[in-house]
Amino acid sequence: MFDFVCFSWIVLCFLLSFIGGVPLAAGLTLCADFFLIYTTHYAIGLAFFILVQLAYLQSLRKMPFRLWYPAVFPLAYLLPLPILGGIYALLFLCHFFLAAKKAGAYRSVPAMLYVLALMLFAACDSTVAWGYFTQPAPEIVWLFYAPSQLLLALTARAWRLPQRFFRRRKERKALPSHRAEP
């Protein structure tokens, strides 16, 4: 029953991602969680999570999702699980630092909530990594994971500023105190 409730939460977050999130990343998260919850194909689930991080990175950088990214699935069969976990961790750190940098520039509530979601996600991943070496505790993992997914679904897209904001800032004239001395 616990697995059904957890997976239902991820389905809800996927649906909410159409409001303010990145539906591609949320859909890939749904696939990853399916493999991690209902099967023993953990490498495939981790490969989907690698794609999730790539989707969020591409969204933050406002670039299209690359068609070659699914080539990560053959790696899931070739590489050991700890190596896949390391690749995922590096991508997550890139995602976190890029989001934190952008959030620092925007200083809006949705941007800060997005970074909070990533911090909760990091706590979840740390708990999963600890459980890999000891006895896993799924209830503790979901204590961090569920709110992080909800926040990502609601804020991943909302805090990006429109392009016209950047044009206005560039077109503004300098204040008299900022002009070069003749």
PDB file of C-alpha atoms in Angstrom:
ATOM      1  CA  MET A   1       0.000   0.000   0.000  1.00  0.00           C
ATOM      2  CA  PHE A   2       2.867   2.374   0.825  1.00  0.00           C
ATOM      3  CA  ASP A   3       4.306   1.945  -2.683  1.00  0.00           C
ATOM      4  CA  PHE A   4       0.936   2.714  -4.274  1.00  0.00           C
ATOM      5  CA  VAL A   5       0.532   5.925  -2.236  1.00  0.00           C
ATOM      6  CA  CYS A   6       4.073   7.028  -3.078  1.00  0.00           C
ATOM      7  CA  PHE A   7       3.678   6.346  -6.777  1.00  0.00           C
ATOM      8  CA  SER A   8       0.285   8.098  -6.786  1.00  0.00           C
ATOM      9  CA  TRP A   9       2.018  11.161  -5.343  1.00  0.00           C
ATOM     10  CA  ILE A  10       4.489  11.151  -8.248  1.00  0.00           C
ATOM     11  CA  VAL A  11       1.605  10.843 -10.726  1.00  0.00           C
ATOM     12  CA  LEU A  12      -0.025  13.876  -9.078  1.00  0.00           C
ATOM     13  CA  CYS A  13       3.257  15.816  -9.308  1.00  0.00           C
ATOM     14  CA  PHE A  14       3.518  14.873 -12.980  1.00  0.00           C
ATOM     15  CA  LEU A  15       0.036  16.289 -13.608  1.00  0.00           C
ATOM     16  CA  LEU A  16       0.863  19.445 -11.636  1.00  0.00           C
ATOM     17  CA  SER A  17       4.053  19.916 -13.648  1.00  0.00           C
ATOM     18  CA  PHE A  18       1.928  21.050 -16.578  1.00  0.00           C
ATOM     19  CA  ILE A  19       1.033  24.115 -14.493  1.00  0.00           C
ATOM     20  CA  GLY A  20       4.464  25.316 -13.433  1.00  0.00           C
ATOM     21  CA  GLY A  21       7.018  22.601 -13.889  1.00  0.00           C
ATOM     22  CA  VAL A  22       8.907  20.842 -16.623  1.00  0.00           C
ATOM     23  CA  PRO A  23       6.584  18.049 -17.822  1.00  0.00           C
ATOM     24  CA  LEU A  24       9.387  16.188 -19.601  1.00  0.00           C
ATOM     25  CA  ALA A  25      11.418  15.969 -16.397  1.00  0.00           C
ATOM     26  CA  ALA A  26       8.341  15.039 -14.367  1.00  0.00           C
ATOM     27  CA  GLY A  27       7.405  12.321 -16.874  1.00  0.00           C
ATOM     28  CA  LEU A  28      10.920  10.908 -16.764  1.00  0.00           C
ATOM     29  CA  THR A  29      10.729  10.988 -12.951  1.00  0.00           C
ATOM     30  CA  LEU A  30       7.508   8.994 -13.179  1.00  0.00           C
ATOM     31  CA  CYS A  31       9.286   6.358 -15.303  1.00  0.00           C
ATOM     32  CA  ALA A  32      12.286   6.277 -12.951  1.00  0.00           C
ATOM     33  CA  ASP A  33      10.104   5.817  -9.890  1.00  0.00           C
ATOM     34  CA  PHE A  34       8.146   3.054 -11.592  1.00  0.00           C
ATOM     35  CA  PHE A  35      11.356   1.075 -12.152  1.00  0.00           C
ATOM     36  CA  LEU A  36      12.666   1.794  -8.654  1.00  0.00           C
ATOM     37  CA  ILE A  37       9.421   1.030  -6.829  1.00  0.00           C
ATOM     38  CA  TYR A  38       7.879  -1.827  -8.795  1.00  0.00           C
ATOM     39  CA  THR A  39      10.836  -3.652 -10.375  1.00  0.00           C
ATOM     40  CA  THR A  40      14.358  -4.714  -9.515  1.00  0.00           C
ATOM     41  CA  HIS A  41      15.812  -2.910 -12.559  1.00  0.00           C
ATOM     42  CA  TYR A  42      17.502  -0.226 -10.487  1.00  0.00           C
ATOM     43  CA  ALA A  43      20.014   0.644 -13.198  1.00  0.00           C
ATOM     44  CA  ILE A  44      17.175   1.521 -15.599  1.00  0.00           C
ATOM     45  CA  GLY A  45      15.540   3.653 -12.894  1.00  0.00           C
ATOM     46  CA  LEU A  46      18.834   5.437 -12.318  1.00  0.00           C
ATOM     47  CA  ALA A  47      19.252   5.936 -16.081  1.00  0.00           C
ATOM     48  CA  PHE A  48      15.842   7.629 -16.120  1.00  0.00           C
ATOM     49  CA  PHE A  49      16.966   9.856 -13.240  1.00  0.00           C
ATOM     50  CA  ILE A  50      20.050  10.816 -15.242  1.00  0.00           C
ATOM     51  CA  LEU A  51      17.689  11.880 -18.016  1.00  0.00           C
ATOM     52  CA  VAL A  52      15.639  13.834 -15.454  1.00  0.00           C
ATOM     53  CA  GLN A  53      18.708  15.849 -14.493  1.00  0.00           C
ATOM     54  CA  LEU A  54      19.569  16.456 -18.139  1.00  0.00           C
ATOM     55  CA  ALA A  55      16.002  17.654 -18.776  1.00  0.00           C
ATOM     56  CA  TYR A  56      16.153  20.113 -15.864  1.00  0.00           C
ATOM     57  CA  LEU A  57      19.585  21.366 -16.938  1.00  0.00           C
ATOM     58  CA  GLN A  58      18.362  21.895 -20.474  1.00  0.00           C
ATOM     59  CA  SER A  59      15.290  23.713 -19.166  1.00  0.00           C
ATOM     60  CA  LEU A  60      17.369  26.039 -17.007  1.00  0.00           C
ATOM     61  CA  ARG A  61      19.707  26.731 -19.893  1.00  0.00           C
ATOM     62  CA  LYS A  62      16.706  27.170 -22.239  1.00  0.00           C
ATOM     63  CA  MET A  63      18.011  24.575 -24.660  1.00  0.00           C
ATOM     64  CA  PRO A  64      16.140  21.709 -26.341  1.00  0.00           C
ATOM     65  CA  PHE A  65      16.402  18.173 -25.032  1.00  0.00           C
ATOM     66  CA  ARG A  66      18.977  16.348 -27.148  1.00  0.00           C
ATOM     67  CA  LEU A  67      17.922  13.276 -29.081  1.00  0.00           C
ATOM     68  CA  TRP A  68      21.100  11.385 -28.144  1.00  0.00           C
ATOM     69  CA  TYR A  69      20.374  11.530 -24.401  1.00  0.00           C
ATOM     70  CA  PRO A  70      18.536   8.182 -24.337  1.00  0.00           C
ATOM     71  CA  ALA A  71      21.898   6.596 -25.201  1.00  0.00           C
ATOM     72  CA  VAL A  72      22.286   6.488 -21.414  1.00  0.00           C
ATOM     73  CA  PHE A  73      20.210   3.288 -21.334  1.00  0.00           C
ATOM     74  CA  PRO A  74      22.924   1.034 -22.813  1.00  0.00           C
ATOM     75  CA  LEU A  75      25.224   2.475 -20.134  1.00  0.00           C
ATOM     76  CA  ALA A  76      22.784   1.212 -17.522  1.00  0.00           C
ATOM     77  CA  TYR A  77      23.595  -2.323 -18.612  1.00  0.00           C
ATOM     78  CA  LEU A  78      27.334  -1.747 -19.027  1.00  0.00           C
ATOM     79  CA  LEU A  79      28.252   0.287 -15.965  1.00  0.00           C
ATOM     80  CA  PRO A  80      27.987  -0.793 -12.336  1.00  0.00           C
ATOM     81  CA  LEU A  81      25.334   0.896 -10.222  1.00  0.00           C
ATOM     82  CA  PRO A  82      27.815   3.020  -8.176  1.00  0.00           C
ATOM     83  CA  ILE A  83      29.290   4.501 -11.385  1.00  0.00           C
ATOM     84  CA  LEU A  84      25.799   5.363 -12.668  1.00  0.00           C
ATOM     85  CA  GLY A  85      25.109   6.907  -9.276  1.00  0.00           C
ATOM     86  CA  GLY A  86      28.256   9.004  -9.611  1.00  0.00           C
ATOM     87  CA  ILE A  87      27.187  10.269 -13.052  1.00  0.00           C
ATOM     88  CA  TYR A  88      23.773  11.113 -11.640  1.00  0.00           C
ATOM     89  CA  ALA A  89      25.360  12.904  -8.655  1.00  0.00           C
ATOM     90  CA  LEU A  90      27.555  15.047 -10.914  1.00  0.00           C
ATOM     91  CA  LEU A  91      24.567  16.044 -13.042  1.00  0.00           C
ATOM     92  CA  PHE A  92      22.522  16.817  -9.937  1.00  0.00           C
ATOM     93  CA  LEU A  93      25.309  19.038  -8.558  1.00  0.00           C
ATOM     94  CA  CYS A  94      25.471  20.917 -11.872  1.00  0.00           C
ATOM     95  CA  HIS A  95      21.684  21.331 -11.744  1.00  0.00           C
ATOM     96  CA  PHE A  96      21.792  22.527  -8.138  1.00  0.00           C
ATOM     97  CA  PHE A  97      24.563  25.075  -8.647  1.00  0.00           C
ATOM     98  CA  LEU A  98      23.057  26.461 -11.852  1.00  0.00           C
ATOM     99  CA  ALA A  99      19.660  26.810 -10.172  1.00  0.00           C
ATOM    100  CA  ALA A 100      21.192  28.438  -7.079  1.00  0.00           C
ATOM    101  CA  LYS A 101      23.115  30.899  -9.243  1.00  0.00           C
ATOM    102  CA  LYS A 102      20.001  31.853 -11.194  1.00  0.00           C
ATOM    103  CA  ALA A 103      17.903  32.044  -8.029  1.00  0.00           C
ATOM    104  CA  GLY A 104      20.450  34.398  -6.490  1.00  0.00           C
ATOM    105  CA  ALA A 105      20.102  36.679  -9.500  1.00  0.00           C
ATOM    106  CA  TYR A 106      16.278  36.636  -9.513  1.00  0.00           C
ATOM    107  CA  ARG A 107      15.653  36.653  -5.748  1.00  0.00           C
ATOM    108  CA  SER A 108      12.029  35.674  -6.075  1.00  0.00           C
ATOM    109  CA  VAL A 109       9.967  33.375  -3.888  1.00  0.00           C
ATOM    110  CA  PRO A 110       9.443  30.737  -6.619  1.00  0.00           C
ATOM    111  CA  ALA A 111      13.199  30.701  -7.323  1.00  0.00           C
ATOM    112  CA  MET A 112      13.977  30.162  -3.653  1.00  0.00           C
ATOM    113  CA  LEU A 113      11.320  27.429  -3.422  1.00  0.00           C
ATOM    114  CA  TYR A 114      12.917  25.720  -6.409  1.00  0.00           C
ATOM    115  CA  VAL A 115      16.301  25.738  -4.653  1.00  0.00           C
ATOM    116  CA  LEU A 116      14.598  24.457  -1.475  1.00  0.00           C
ATOM    117  CA  ALA A 117      13.141  21.618  -3.580  1.00  0.00           C
ATOM    118  CA  LEU A 118      16.638  20.758  -4.761  1.00  0.00           C
ATOM    119  CA  MET A 119      17.955  20.803  -1.190  1.00  0.00           C
ATOM    120  CA  LEU A 120      15.178  18.403  -0.151  1.00  0.00           C
ATOM    121  CA  PHE A 121      16.028  16.277  -3.169  1.00  0.00           C
ATOM    122  CA  ALA A 122      19.693  16.248  -2.088  1.00  0.00           C
ATOM    123  CA  ALA A 123      18.617  15.099   1.387  1.00  0.00           C
ATOM    124  CA  CYS A 124      16.555  12.358  -0.249  1.00  0.00           C
ATOM    125  CA  ASP A 125      19.481  11.255  -2.425  1.00  0.00           C
ATOM    126  CA  SER A 126      21.807  11.254   0.579  1.00  0.00           C
ATOM    127  CA  THR A 127      19.361   9.042   2.448  1.00  0.00           C
ATOM    128  CA  VAL A 128      19.134   6.690  -0.552  1.00  0.00           C
ATOM    129  CA  ALA A 129      22.938   6.564  -0.831  1.00  0.00           C
ATOM    130  CA  TRP A 130      23.231   5.826   2.886  1.00  0.00           C
ATOM    131  CA  GLY A 131      20.601   3.110   2.503  1.00  0.00           C
ATOM    132  CA  TYR A 132      22.644   1.591  -0.320  1.00  0.00           C
ATOM    133  CA  PHE A 133      25.368   0.774   2.212  1.00  0.00           C
ATOM    134  CA  THR A 134      23.070   0.051   5.157  1.00  0.00           C
ATOM    135  CA  GLN A 135      19.418  -0.898   5.537  1.00  0.00           C
ATOM    136  CA  PRO A 136      17.221   1.403   3.403  1.00  0.00           C
ATOM    137  CA  ALA A 137      14.429   3.326   5.096  1.00  0.00           C
ATOM    138  CA  PRO A 138      11.810   4.196   2.456  1.00  0.00           C
ATOM    139  CA  GLU A 139       9.652   6.240   4.809  1.00  0.00           C
ATOM    140  CA  ILE A 140      12.531   8.634   5.546  1.00  0.00           C
ATOM    141  CA  VAL A 141      13.397   8.884   1.863  1.00  0.00           C
ATOM    142  CA  TRP A 142       9.829   9.884   1.021  1.00  0.00           C
ATOM    143  CA  LEU A 143       9.803  12.464   3.810  1.00  0.00           C
ATOM    144  CA  PHE A 144      12.256  14.450   1.649  1.00  0.00           C
ATOM    145  CA  TYR A 145      11.295  13.208  -1.794  1.00  0.00           C
ATOM    146  CA  ALA A 146       7.549  13.919  -1.775  1.00  0.00           C
ATOM    147  CA  PRO A 147       7.783  17.645  -0.925  1.00  0.00           C
ATOM    148  CA  SER A 148      10.731  18.109  -3.286  1.00  0.00           C
ATOM    149  CA  GLN A 149       8.731  16.689  -6.187  1.00  0.00           C
ATOM    150  CA  LEU A 150       5.733  18.870  -5.380  1.00  0.00           C
ATOM    151  CA  LEU A 151       7.881  22.015  -5.253  1.00  0.00           C
ATOM    152  CA  LEU A 152       9.657  21.098  -8.493  1.00  0.00           C
ATOM    153  CA  ALA A 153       6.304  20.486 -10.186  1.00  0.00           C
ATOM    154  CA  LEU A 154       5.012  23.900  -9.146  1.00  0.00           C
ATOM    155  CA  THR A 155       8.081  26.118  -9.476  1.00  0.00           C
ATOM    156  CA  ALA A 156      10.469  24.761 -12.126  1.00  0.00           C
ATOM    157  CA  ARG A 157       9.108  27.033 -14.835  1.00  0.00           C
ATOM    158  CA  ALA A 158       7.470  29.841 -12.912  1.00  0.00           C
ATOM    159  CA  TRP A 159      10.509  31.749 -11.740  1.00  0.00           C
ATOM    160  CA  ARG A 160      12.299  32.225 -15.048  1.00  0.00           C
ATOM    161  CA  LEU A 161      12.074  35.835 -16.098  1.00  0.00           C
ATOM    162  CA  PRO A 162      10.751  36.714 -19.547  1.00  0.00           C
ATOM    163  CA  GLN A 163      13.262  37.723 -22.220  1.00  0.00           C
ATOM    164  CA  ARG A 164      11.933  41.280 -22.356  1.00  0.00           C
ATOM    165  CA  PHE A 165      13.230  41.786 -18.793  1.00  0.00           C
ATOM    166  CA  PHE A 166      16.750  41.349 -20.085  1.00  0.00           C
ATOM    167  CA  ARG A 167      16.184  43.676 -23.035  1.00  0.00           C
ATOM    168  CA  ARG A 168      14.922  46.436 -20.755  1.00  0.00           C
ATOM    169  CA  ARG A 169      17.907  46.132 -18.491  1.00  0.00           C
ATOM    170  CA  LYS A 170      20.309  46.375 -21.411  1.00  0.00           C
ATOM    171  CA  GLU A 171      18.445  49.300 -22.996  1.00  0.00           C
ATOM    172  CA  ARG A 172      18.302  51.372 -19.816  1.00  0.00           C
ATOM    173  CA  LYS A 173      20.464  54.413 -19.812  1.00  0.00           C
ATOM    174  CA  ALA A 174      23.180  54.681 -17.250  1.00  0.00           C
ATOM    175  CA  LEU A 175      22.629  56.939 -14.275  1.00  0.00           C
ATOM    176  CA  PRO A 176      24.675  60.153 -14.267  1.00  0.00           C
ATOM    177  CA  SER A 177      26.851  58.718 -11.487  1.00  0.00           C
ATOM    178  CA  HIS A 178      27.722  55.695 -13.673  1.00  0.00           C
ATOM    179  CA  ARG A 179      28.737  57.575 -16.802  1.00  0.00           C
ATOM    180  CA  ALA A 180      32.355  57.767 -17.747  1.00  0.00           C
ATOM    181  CA  GLU A 181      34.106  61.030 -16.892  1.00  0.00           C
ATOM    182  CA  PRO A 182      35.041  63.131 -20.005  1.00  0.00           C
TER     183      PRO A 182
END
